[in-house]
Amino acid sequence: MLGRLSWAAIPFNEPLPLLSGAVVGIVILAVLVVVTIKGWWPYLWREWLTSVDHKRIGVMYVVLGLVMLLRGFSDAIMMRTQQAIAIGSAQGYLPPEHYNQVFSAHGTIMIFFVAMPLVIGLMNFAVPLQLGVRDVAFPVLNSVSFWLTATGALLINLSLVIGNFARTGWMGYPPLSELAFSPDVGVDYYLWSLQISGIGTLLTGINFVTTILKLRAPGMIYFRMPVFCWTALAANLLIVAAFPILTATFVMLLLDRHLGMHFFTNDAGGNQMMYVNLFWAWGHPEVYILILPAFGVFSEVVATFSGKGLFSYRSMVWATLGICVLSFMVWLHHFFTMGAGADVNAFFGIMSSIIAVPTGVKVFNWLFTMFRGRIVFRTPMLFAVGFIITFVIGGLTGVLLAVPPVDFVLHNSAFLVAHFHNVIIGGVVFGVLAGINYWFPKAFGFTLDERLGHASFWCWLIGFYLAFMPLYALGLMGMTRRLQHIPDPSWQPLLLVAEAGAIVILCGILCQIAQLYVSIRTRERRLDLTGDPWNGRTLEWSTSSPPPAYNFAVLPRVETIDAFWHMKRTARAPVKPVYEAIEMPRNSPAGFITAFFATVMGFSLIWHIWWLAILNFIAAAIVVLIAGWSIEREEEISAAEVAQMEAGPVR
């Protein structure tokens, strides 16, 4: 009746998972109690849980990503602490079985449920506003996408206290992920949580490609779009092209595990290296799915806080599109040591070096934008400058690893760990934090505290260098990654420095929590009454903060790049607008309800409760069909209501 689910699934003999689960459960219960006592449920249901407004969905994506950052970072602290103390005769506090789950969960969460939601959240919030339109192409689909991502995050957290998580690393390589070596539910948690959230991500890609290509303000031709929109377009094109590869790969692995097929086994004609090829055919474009929107954020931030238009806009666009294409030609550099031969390795090594060229173009564009600009060092700009320095170091080490003979020495070492954290933290995380500080006043109508913002930046920057520069040295000294116990005591001083760096990064996260708390408490004196707190250049700053549900009462007409800057510079005499009725999409519970059924279905598939999985799949399909066939999808805001909202309250 309940498949493989029994009381044995609860790890009563392991205090750490139970304690972690108890803490998470208490926090969730406390939040539910507060929401109930305050009577906030109707507001949350109406304004957030069922909202199809791209701005609110973007905020929910960012909140999900930040919450999961706390979970993923707790895993990182546990790993750093274990490696710092488990040296020589000391065994540390994490047994090998648990440690393997921790590093697998850390990578999976940070890539799929921290970086992806944060990047997609910023795109959701800013892209329609920058395009000068009222919403995305498919608003209800946007809601479904978010809630499917939340479903995957929930399933992965359930593995804390019900069953266990995969012990394969975040890539799930066979044969370790095959049934013979992982007969428990850990790999199933990994596969089903990523399958469900991956479907949501693919729907997001379709939605944003359609939005950017088909919905733009009057006069906004492609080469008048802000750079962030270009990077969002490139990233979502990569999502549409790459995520089906990952989905198909996971389907084949699931068929191996559940139906005894042999796509990736060592016998019966299977080929485990085919999994590695397919995974990285998705995996390297995924790197650019994450970093390209961050590049777009930095382009907006650098131009705004330098008081200048972005240097060589067209070369920035072509560099973005070049990266989009080249990202599919470099995947094999992740496994040069597989024995493909010198010709194959040479081709992918050369392509991996070539893809650094358009990235270098971007770096020089940002530097020349700042050159002779009137730079204002607000928090977003600090993250941009820190990014340029840090990311260049990460890029140079990447070019080094693109040389096959060098990679043969450094492959699977701590040097590689330092490299990709250099790129992801110095690029994606810094970009997201810059974007959050940059667009926060637009989203909520008040600015964030600058003192604590600066403190968080310095903690992140210093903490990163302390945490990962020692790993470059350790990798050159021969330390491999994923070690639960350190055999060489001479490595301990550098590992203690790395541990100190993780603690400094924790201080940065605490500063950001304090920044948010203090900013909310003092919001009355930091209100953004102009809608343009940074003297911005693009269209999102031309509307009020926070923007109305319809974004623009009258769609702006675009005549050049940096459309809002052009409007301000030409200083045209204001013309009283003529308001018209606006059709806006209705709220829809389809996403939330679909996610509920998808969660139960995913949990049932993990534990082989087939009857429950089938029932919930049918229920989810019915919800989607009802939403798809609904004819009452929009509601009208009358011209009089628009005029009243545009007049705004008297402050």
XYZ file of C-alpha atoms in Angstrom:
651
model
C 0.000 0.000 0.000
C 2.802 2.449 0.918
C 5.509 0.971 -1.316
C 8.917 1.187 0.308
C 7.800 3.746 2.901
C 7.966 2.560 6.528
C 9.091 3.788 9.944
C 12.614 2.683 9.004
C 12.715 5.690 6.651
C 13.044 8.047 9.634
C 16.737 8.217 10.688
C 16.122 7.831 14.443
C 19.741 6.746 14.979
C 21.210 9.866 13.291
C 20.894 13.006 15.461
C 22.074 15.560 12.880
C 19.312 15.002 10.263
C 16.682 14.822 13.000
C 17.948 18.031 14.605
C 18.085 19.817 11.243
C 14.589 18.613 10.364
C 13.291 19.684 13.772
C 14.730 23.192 13.377
C 13.210 23.562 9.890
C 9.876 22.181 11.154
C 9.807 24.593 14.108
C 10.545 27.583 11.852
C 7.812 26.570 9.387
C 5.343 25.996 12.236
C 6.193 29.379 13.763
C 5.610 31.123 10.433
C 2.263 29.361 9.970
C 1.189 30.291 13.504
C 2.113 33.962 13.019
C 0.326 34.127 9.643
C -2.784 32.540 11.178
C -2.833 34.762 14.270
C -2.323 37.906 12.181
C -5.088 36.848 9.779
C -2.848 37.164 6.731
C -4.069 34.067 4.863
C -6.644 35.879 2.644
C -4.037 38.495 1.701
C -1.358 35.882 0.966
C -3.750 33.781 -1.102
C -5.041 36.742 -3.105
C -1.836 38.742 -3.577
C 0.885 36.097 -3.653
C -0.010 32.402 -3.771
C -2.432 32.778 -6.681
C -0.846 35.843 -8.288
C 0.177 35.737 -11.941
C 1.811 39.193 -11.770
C 5.368 38.738 -13.058
C 6.705 41.099 -10.384
C 5.276 39.105 -7.493
C 6.363 35.821 -9.045
C 9.860 37.274 -9.438
C 9.923 38.246 -5.763
C 8.767 34.737 -4.762
C 11.530 33.186 -6.870
C 14.109 35.379 -5.107
C 12.697 34.541 -1.659
C 12.805 30.815 -2.512
C 16.411 31.153 -3.687
C 17.484 33.046 -0.545
C 15.794 30.527 1.775
C 17.479 27.650 -0.050
C 20.782 29.579 0.142
C 20.586 29.214 3.918
C 20.062 25.448 3.531
C 22.827 25.028 0.961
C 25.249 27.221 2.904
C 24.651 25.209 6.086
C 25.859 22.165 4.123
C 28.943 24.129 3.031
C 29.798 25.090 6.623
C 29.412 21.436 7.671
C 31.801 20.282 4.929
C 34.414 22.958 5.620
C 34.323 22.178 9.350
C 34.617 18.436 8.765
C 37.640 18.866 6.503
C 39.296 21.301 8.907
C 39.164 18.898 11.876
C 39.123 15.369 10.351
C 42.886 15.157 9.878
C 45.316 12.378 10.801
C 43.856 10.256 13.595
C 40.859 12.594 14.119
C 37.698 11.465 12.332
C 35.603 14.623 12.638
C 31.905 14.652 13.381
C 30.364 13.602 10.027
C 30.448 9.874 9.203
C 31.268 9.069 5.537
C 27.663 8.080 4.736
C 26.296 11.421 5.967
C 29.155 13.475 4.513
C 28.482 12.047 1.054
C 24.836 13.099 1.311
C 25.857 16.577 2.488
C 28.159 17.361 -0.445
C 25.655 15.883 -2.918
C 22.823 17.982 -1.481
C 25.015 21.109 -1.358
C 25.835 21.047 -5.072
C 22.307 20.107 -6.137
C 20.667 22.788 -4.007
C 23.094 25.565 -4.892
C 22.810 25.033 -8.653
C 19.147 24.101 -9.079
C 17.417 25.736 -6.109
C 19.560 28.764 -5.281
C 21.266 30.056 -8.426
C 18.422 29.171 -10.831
C 15.546 30.678 -8.763
C 17.548 33.835 -8.016
C 18.462 34.399 -11.657
C 14.958 33.567 -12.935
C 13.467 35.776 -10.208
C 15.434 38.816 -11.381
C 14.458 38.101 -14.994
C 10.814 37.744 -13.987
C 10.802 41.055 -12.184
C 12.856 43.242 -14.510
C 12.503 41.996 -18.100
C 8.835 42.960 -18.750
C 9.443 46.340 -17.113
C 12.539 46.945 -19.235
C 10.648 45.887 -22.369
C 7.907 48.402 -21.538
C 5.130 45.769 -21.469
C 2.501 44.791 -18.933
C 3.337 41.143 -18.275
C 4.988 38.056 -19.715
C 3.482 36.207 -22.675
C 1.968 33.388 -20.575
C 1.200 34.649 -17.044
C -0.500 31.488 -15.719
C 2.299 29.326 -17.115
C 4.707 31.604 -15.248
C 2.931 30.794 -11.986
C 2.990 27.061 -12.747
C 6.730 27.298 -13.473
C 7.454 28.866 -10.104
C 5.380 26.411 -8.104
C 6.949 23.408 -9.850
C 10.367 24.778 -8.872
C 9.128 25.135 -5.284
C 7.916 21.516 -5.462
C 11.416 20.300 -6.334
C 12.888 22.321 -3.452
C 10.345 20.856 -1.020
C 11.061 17.281 -2.118
C 14.797 17.722 -1.684
C 14.265 19.041 1.843
C 11.998 16.119 2.722
C 15.011 13.854 2.208
C 16.444 15.387 5.398
C 14.041 13.461 7.609
C 12.315 10.847 5.407
C 14.786 8.488 3.827
C 18.080 9.941 2.641
C 19.581 11.915 -0.209
C 21.878 10.727 -2.991
C 25.524 10.008 -2.211
C 26.651 10.448 -5.813
C 27.641 14.114 -5.956
C 25.373 16.672 -7.627
C 25.992 15.134 -11.066
C 24.599 11.660 -10.276
C 27.183 9.751 -12.330
C 26.570 6.056 -13.099
C 27.435 3.427 -12.105
C 27.241 4.927 -8.600
C 23.692 6.158 -9.253
C 22.540 2.831 -10.675
C 20.425 0.462 -8.598
C 23.314 -1.912 -7.884
C 25.258 0.765 -5.974
C 22.420 3.037 -4.752
C 19.459 0.760 -4.003
C 17.856 3.214 -1.538
C 15.713 6.274 -2.315
C 18.521 8.878 -2.309
C 19.030 8.926 -6.074
C 15.246 8.883 -6.590
C 14.917 12.033 -4.476
C 17.598 13.596 -6.670
C 16.028 12.516 -9.969
C 12.374 13.302 -9.271
C 12.983 16.658 -7.577
C 15.094 17.774 -10.547
C 12.683 16.337 -13.125
C 9.742 18.262 -11.687
C 11.635 21.525 -11.174
C 13.281 21.079 -14.600
C 9.879 21.028 -16.276
C 9.112 24.313 -14.526
C 12.406 25.790 -15.736
C 11.761 24.670 -19.320
C 8.328 26.329 -19.231
C 10.024 29.497 -17.966
C 12.435 29.401 -20.913
C 9.589 29.085 -23.425
C 7.722 31.901 -21.699
C 10.597 34.380 -21.730
C 11.800 33.625 -25.240
C 8.246 34.313 -26.443
C 7.955 37.442 -24.293
C 11.216 39.006 -25.494
C 10.731 38.128 -29.147
C 7.035 39.041 -29.398
C 6.207 41.594 -26.665
C 8.086 44.883 -26.655
C 7.112 48.520 -26.281
C 6.305 50.438 -29.494
C 9.543 51.336 -31.228
C 11.717 48.923 -29.249
C 13.508 47.057 -32.005
C 15.991 44.381 -30.959
C 18.969 46.741 -30.894
C 17.158 49.116 -28.575
C 16.601 46.463 -25.914
C 18.537 46.845 -22.639
C 21.499 44.490 -22.323
C 19.797 42.645 -19.453
C 16.998 41.698 -21.862
C 19.565 40.413 -24.352
C 21.282 38.285 -21.720
C 17.882 37.027 -20.533
C 17.020 36.092 -24.129
C 20.307 34.209 -24.562
C 19.901 32.415 -21.222
C 16.344 31.336 -21.997
C 17.285 30.157 -25.483
C 19.863 27.972 -23.747
C 17.196 26.722 -21.310
C 14.920 25.716 -24.206
C 17.791 23.964 -25.994
C 19.581 22.366 -23.034
C 17.004 21.340 -20.424
C 15.336 18.705 -22.650
C 18.753 16.992 -22.767
C 18.834 16.799 -18.960
C 15.215 15.618 -18.810
C 15.859 12.832 -21.338
C 19.057 11.803 -19.520
C 17.250 11.518 -16.194
C 14.408 9.580 -17.834
C 16.925 7.021 -19.098
C 18.513 6.732 -15.652
C 15.066 6.301 -14.084
C 14.300 3.552 -16.608
C 17.568 1.879 -15.640
C 16.613 2.023 -11.977
C 12.919 1.169 -12.170
C 12.540 -1.076 -15.217
C 15.937 -2.750 -15.345
C 17.042 -1.136 -18.596
C 20.707 -0.675 -19.457
C 21.275 2.768 -20.919
C 24.138 3.573 -18.531
C 25.101 0.229 -16.976
C 28.369 -1.569 -17.589
C 26.616 -4.593 -19.071
C 23.926 -5.377 -21.667
C 25.244 -2.760 -24.097
C 25.068 0.214 -21.731
C 27.614 3.023 -21.710
C 28.166 4.978 -18.519
C 30.198 7.634 -20.355
C 27.137 8.445 -22.457
C 25.511 9.779 -19.271
C 28.547 11.985 -18.671
C 28.385 13.331 -22.240
C 24.661 14.024 -22.032
C 24.867 15.558 -18.571
C 27.568 18.026 -19.562
C 25.914 18.751 -22.924
C 23.332 20.304 -20.595
C 25.773 21.223 -17.838
C 28.056 23.631 -19.615
C 25.235 25.655 -21.211
C 23.810 25.701 -17.660
C 26.898 27.633 -16.542
C 25.965 30.346 -19.050
C 22.258 30.124 -18.214
C 23.369 31.316 -14.780
C 26.149 33.757 -15.642
C 24.654 35.552 -18.670
C 21.817 37.208 -16.685
C 24.435 38.207 -14.088
C 26.419 39.835 -16.912
C 23.239 41.693 -17.825
C 22.789 42.918 -14.248
C 26.363 44.217 -14.155
C 25.848 45.972 -17.491
C 22.856 47.848 -16.088
C 24.573 48.607 -12.768
C 27.872 49.798 -14.251
C 26.147 52.099 -16.750
C 23.784 53.549 -14.134
C 26.377 54.190 -11.419
C 28.958 55.497 -13.893
C 26.469 58.015 -15.302
C 27.304 56.875 -18.855
C 25.824 54.733 -21.557
C 27.318 51.264 -21.799
C 30.507 51.329 -23.887
C 30.048 49.635 -27.294
C 26.507 48.343 -26.779
C 26.506 46.327 -30.012
C 29.732 44.477 -29.220
C 28.212 43.558 -25.856
C 25.158 42.132 -27.628
C 27.217 40.161 -30.134
C 29.471 38.872 -27.370
C 26.351 37.640 -25.537
C 25.071 35.834 -28.627
C 28.541 34.423 -29.307
C 28.670 32.922 -25.822
C 25.160 31.522 -26.383
C 26.331 29.580 -29.441
C 29.811 28.600 -28.254
C 28.515 27.270 -24.927
C 27.317 24.118 -26.735
C 30.789 23.404 -28.121
C 32.847 23.019 -24.956
C 31.158 20.373 -22.784
C 33.893 17.747 -23.080
C 36.411 19.866 -21.170
C 34.640 18.593 -18.035
C 36.086 15.135 -18.641
C 39.259 15.404 -20.731
C 40.573 12.359 -18.836
C 37.903 9.994 -20.225
C 40.259 8.887 -23.002
C 38.506 10.366 -26.048
C 41.838 10.918 -27.782
C 44.133 13.825 -28.578
C 42.077 15.147 -31.522
C 38.847 15.376 -29.541
C 40.596 16.888 -26.524
C 42.389 19.418 -28.734
C 39.134 20.572 -30.359
C 37.344 21.087 -27.052
C 40.411 22.690 -25.487
C 40.608 25.218 -28.341
C 36.861 25.949 -28.164
C 37.100 26.393 -24.379
C 39.789 29.009 -24.909
C 37.845 30.747 -27.692
C 34.726 31.160 -25.529
C 36.839 33.282 -23.169
C 37.148 35.919 -25.923
C 33.554 37.279 -25.856
C 33.704 37.227 -22.057
C 36.881 39.312 -22.245
C 35.060 41.735 -24.564
C 32.440 42.235 -21.866
C 35.035 42.906 -19.181
C 36.684 45.624 -21.299
C 33.255 47.117 -22.082
C 32.502 47.450 -18.363
C 35.948 48.948 -17.674
C 35.626 51.469 -20.515
C 32.131 52.364 -19.291
C 33.601 53.243 -15.904
C 36.532 55.110 -17.487
C 36.007 58.853 -16.912
C 32.558 58.172 -15.565
C 31.141 59.782 -12.440
C 31.169 56.573 -10.430
C 28.897 56.354 -7.392
C 29.903 53.474 -5.108
C 26.516 52.285 -3.917
C 26.144 48.614 -2.904
C 25.282 47.323 -6.426
C 28.350 49.055 -7.852
C 30.602 47.579 -5.160
C 29.436 44.095 -6.134
C 30.093 44.960 -9.801
C 33.687 46.057 -9.154
C 34.310 43.068 -6.880
C 32.874 40.832 -9.590
C 35.179 42.136 -12.329
C 38.311 41.420 -10.285
C 37.130 38.066 -8.930
C 35.591 36.777 -12.143
C 38.705 37.543 -14.177
C 40.698 35.342 -11.785
C 38.086 32.576 -12.169
C 38.139 32.942 -15.933
C 41.910 32.722 -16.121
C 41.925 29.520 -14.068
C 39.225 28.222 -16.406
C 41.431 28.871 -19.432
C 44.210 27.043 -17.594
C 41.929 24.023 -17.058
C 40.961 24.169 -20.751
C 44.487 23.006 -21.626
C 44.165 19.169 -21.662
C 47.666 18.371 -20.293
C 47.084 20.760 -17.374
C 43.632 19.297 -16.786
C 45.120 15.798 -16.570
C 47.067 17.014 -13.528
C 44.350 19.128 -11.887
C 41.215 17.140 -12.770
C 39.100 16.167 -9.741
C 41.325 18.234 -7.428
C 40.506 21.026 -4.991
C 41.848 23.416 -7.672
C 38.755 22.618 -9.741
C 36.490 23.236 -6.728
C 38.097 26.645 -6.264
C 37.683 27.450 -9.974
C 33.967 26.829 -10.285
C 33.205 28.506 -6.954
C 35.270 31.438 -8.223
C 32.971 31.683 -11.233
C 29.671 30.940 -9.496
C 30.196 33.066 -6.363
C 32.237 35.831 -7.983
C 29.903 35.883 -10.995
C 26.403 34.587 -10.314
C 26.076 35.287 -6.578
C 27.660 38.744 -6.788
C 25.440 39.477 -9.805
C 22.278 38.398 -8.013
C 23.159 40.395 -4.883
C 23.885 43.448 -7.045
C 20.534 42.948 -8.794
C 18.614 42.572 -5.538
C 20.097 45.791 -4.129
C 19.568 47.557 -7.487
C 15.912 46.646 -8.075
C 14.746 46.377 -4.458
C 13.475 49.991 -4.302
C 11.599 49.427 -7.562
C 9.944 46.304 -6.135
C 9.043 47.608 -2.683
C 9.154 51.397 -2.866
C 12.040 52.000 -0.455
C 15.808 51.614 -0.600
C 17.973 49.199 1.364
C 20.325 50.321 4.114
C 23.668 51.218 2.530
C 25.870 50.720 5.613
C 24.834 47.108 6.044
C 24.897 46.624 2.269
C 28.549 47.694 2.194
C 29.312 45.444 5.173
C 27.717 42.452 3.447
C 29.744 43.131 0.295
C 33.070 43.253 2.116
C 32.246 40.088 4.058
C 31.319 38.257 0.847
C 34.444 39.489 -0.972
C 36.954 38.849 1.812
C 35.228 35.617 2.812
C 35.363 34.318 -0.744
C 39.116 34.912 -1.071
C 39.794 33.353 2.331
C 37.586 30.345 1.577
C 38.727 29.455 -1.932
C 42.210 30.796 -2.632
C 43.649 28.131 -0.248
C 41.868 25.471 -2.312
C 43.820 26.505 -5.413
C 47.029 25.848 -3.476
C 45.708 22.600 -1.992
C 44.730 21.370 -5.444
C 48.234 22.024 -6.722
C 49.527 20.127 -3.673
C 47.482 17.075 -4.640
C 44.309 17.335 -2.561
C 41.361 15.773 -4.379
C 37.795 16.902 -3.831
C 35.017 15.222 -1.803
C 37.381 14.074 0.939
C 35.646 13.197 4.210
C 38.992 12.653 5.937
C 42.273 14.461 5.203
C 45.309 12.156 5.076
C 48.016 14.863 5.055
C 48.334 16.981 8.254
C 50.373 19.598 6.350
C 47.155 20.662 4.586
C 45.420 21.665 7.836
C 46.580 25.329 8.035
C 45.122 26.089 4.593
C 41.923 24.199 5.445
C 41.567 26.280 8.631
C 41.904 29.462 6.526
C 39.173 28.120 4.211
C 36.996 27.459 7.263
C 37.566 31.028 8.444
C 36.512 32.256 4.995
C 33.247 30.331 5.212
C 32.581 31.984 8.586
C 33.249 35.447 7.099
C 30.774 34.663 4.287
C 28.282 33.668 7.003
C 28.803 37.130 8.506
C 27.964 38.571 5.067
C 24.709 36.608 4.990
C 23.879 37.805 8.529
C 24.582 41.392 7.423
C 22.106 40.956 4.577
C 19.451 39.640 6.950
C 20.121 42.617 9.229
C 20.045 44.944 6.196
C 16.593 43.705 5.265
C 15.308 43.972 8.845
C 16.686 47.475 9.428
C 15.483 48.696 6.026
C 11.931 47.508 6.682
C 11.918 49.080 10.149
C 13.139 52.431 8.782
C 11.307 52.348 5.448
C 9.344 55.549 6.135
C 12.486 57.651 5.842
C 13.905 55.804 2.835
C 10.827 55.865 0.593
C 11.387 56.134 -3.150
C 8.858 58.793 -4.157
C 10.316 59.394 -7.624
C 10.407 55.850 -9.027
C 13.993 56.634 -10.096
C 16.291 56.487 -7.043
C 19.489 55.774 -9.024
C 18.938 58.172 -11.967
C 18.422 55.096 -14.125
C 18.576 54.688 -17.862
C 16.013 52.003 -18.746
C 12.240 51.909 -18.779
C 11.623 50.228 -15.414
C 12.653 53.498 -13.720
C 10.013 55.471 -15.630
C 7.133 53.995 -13.636
C 6.298 54.326 -9.945
C 7.914 52.323 -7.141
C 6.462 49.781 -6.651
C 4.928 49.608 -10.137
C 1.163 49.158 -10.515
C -0.171 45.761 -11.572
C -0.300 46.952 -15.198
C 3.274 48.419 -15.093
C 2.563 51.256 -17.539
C -0.709 53.172 -17.806
C 0.348 54.180 -21.329
C 2.911 52.025 -23.097
C 6.097 54.072 -23.659
C 7.358 54.789 -27.152
C 11.029 53.934 -27.576
C 13.267 55.876 -29.946
C 16.765 54.804 -28.892
C 18.696 52.613 -26.471
C 18.549 53.777 -22.828
C 15.018 54.934 -23.564
C 14.268 56.516 -20.181
C 17.599 58.366 -20.124
C 16.746 59.751 -23.555
C 13.318 60.876 -22.316
C 14.899 62.705 -19.391
C 17.613 64.303 -21.506
C 15.247 65.592 -24.181
C 13.071 67.084 -21.396
C 9.913 67.170 -23.432
C 6.993 69.129 -22.050
C 4.652 66.739 -20.259
C 1.500 65.883 -22.157
C -1.554 64.883 -20.177
C -1.977 61.186 -20.991
C -5.191 59.765 -22.339
C -5.926 56.632 -20.330
C -7.687 53.623 -21.776
C -9.119 50.520 -20.164
C -6.464 47.832 -19.578
C -7.001 44.083 -19.775
C -4.947 42.246 -17.159
C -4.760 38.494 -16.423
C -6.818 37.247 -13.493
C -5.207 35.536 -10.548
C -5.131 31.764 -10.924
C -4.721 29.022 -8.292
C -3.628 26.608 -11.056
C 0.078 26.855 -10.229
C -0.338 26.340 -6.497
C -2.779 23.438 -6.855
C -0.678 21.789 -9.572
C 2.357 22.031 -7.283
C 0.436 20.356 -4.453
C -0.427 17.378 -6.630
C 3.084 17.338 -8.144
C 4.611 17.204 -4.646
C 2.503 14.217 -3.608
C 3.147 12.570 -6.982
C 6.915 13.082 -6.711
C 6.989 11.741 -3.152
C 4.930 8.734 -4.238
C 7.238 7.998 -7.167
C 10.269 8.172 -4.874
C 8.762 5.615 -2.493
C 7.076 3.475 -5.200
C 3.531 4.235 -4.041
C 2.303 3.776 -7.575
C -1.466 4.114 -7.017
C -1.030 7.473 -5.261
C 1.375 8.696 -7.955
C -1.125 7.858 -10.702
C -4.004 9.572 -8.882
C -2.012 12.758 -8.333
C -0.721 12.795 -11.907
C -4.326 12.618 -13.141
C -5.356 15.355 -10.691
C -2.503 17.634 -11.801
C -3.362 17.014 -15.459
C -7.010 17.913 -14.787
C -5.993 21.180 -13.082
C -3.781 22.106 -16.043
C -6.546 21.269 -18.536
C -9.129 23.301 -16.613
C -6.752 26.279 -16.491
C -5.950 25.869 -20.195
C -9.594 25.728 -21.251
C -10.758 28.556 -18.997
C -12.277 31.456 -20.913
C -12.390 33.922 -18.000
C -8.692 34.669 -17.981
C -8.659 38.454 -17.874
C -10.243 41.303 -15.979
C -10.605 44.892 -17.076
C -9.252 47.902 -15.245
C -11.347 50.840 -16.427
C -9.822 54.087 -17.665
C -11.194 55.882 -14.609
C -9.535 53.382 -12.257
C -6.249 53.724 -14.116
C -6.435 57.532 -13.841
C -7.180 57.272 -10.121
C -4.260 54.888 -9.522
C -1.908 57.049 -11.560
C -2.885 60.110 -9.520
C -1.756 58.113 -6.486
C -2.292 58.825 -2.814
C -1.338 62.206 -1.436
C 1.849 61.777 0.603
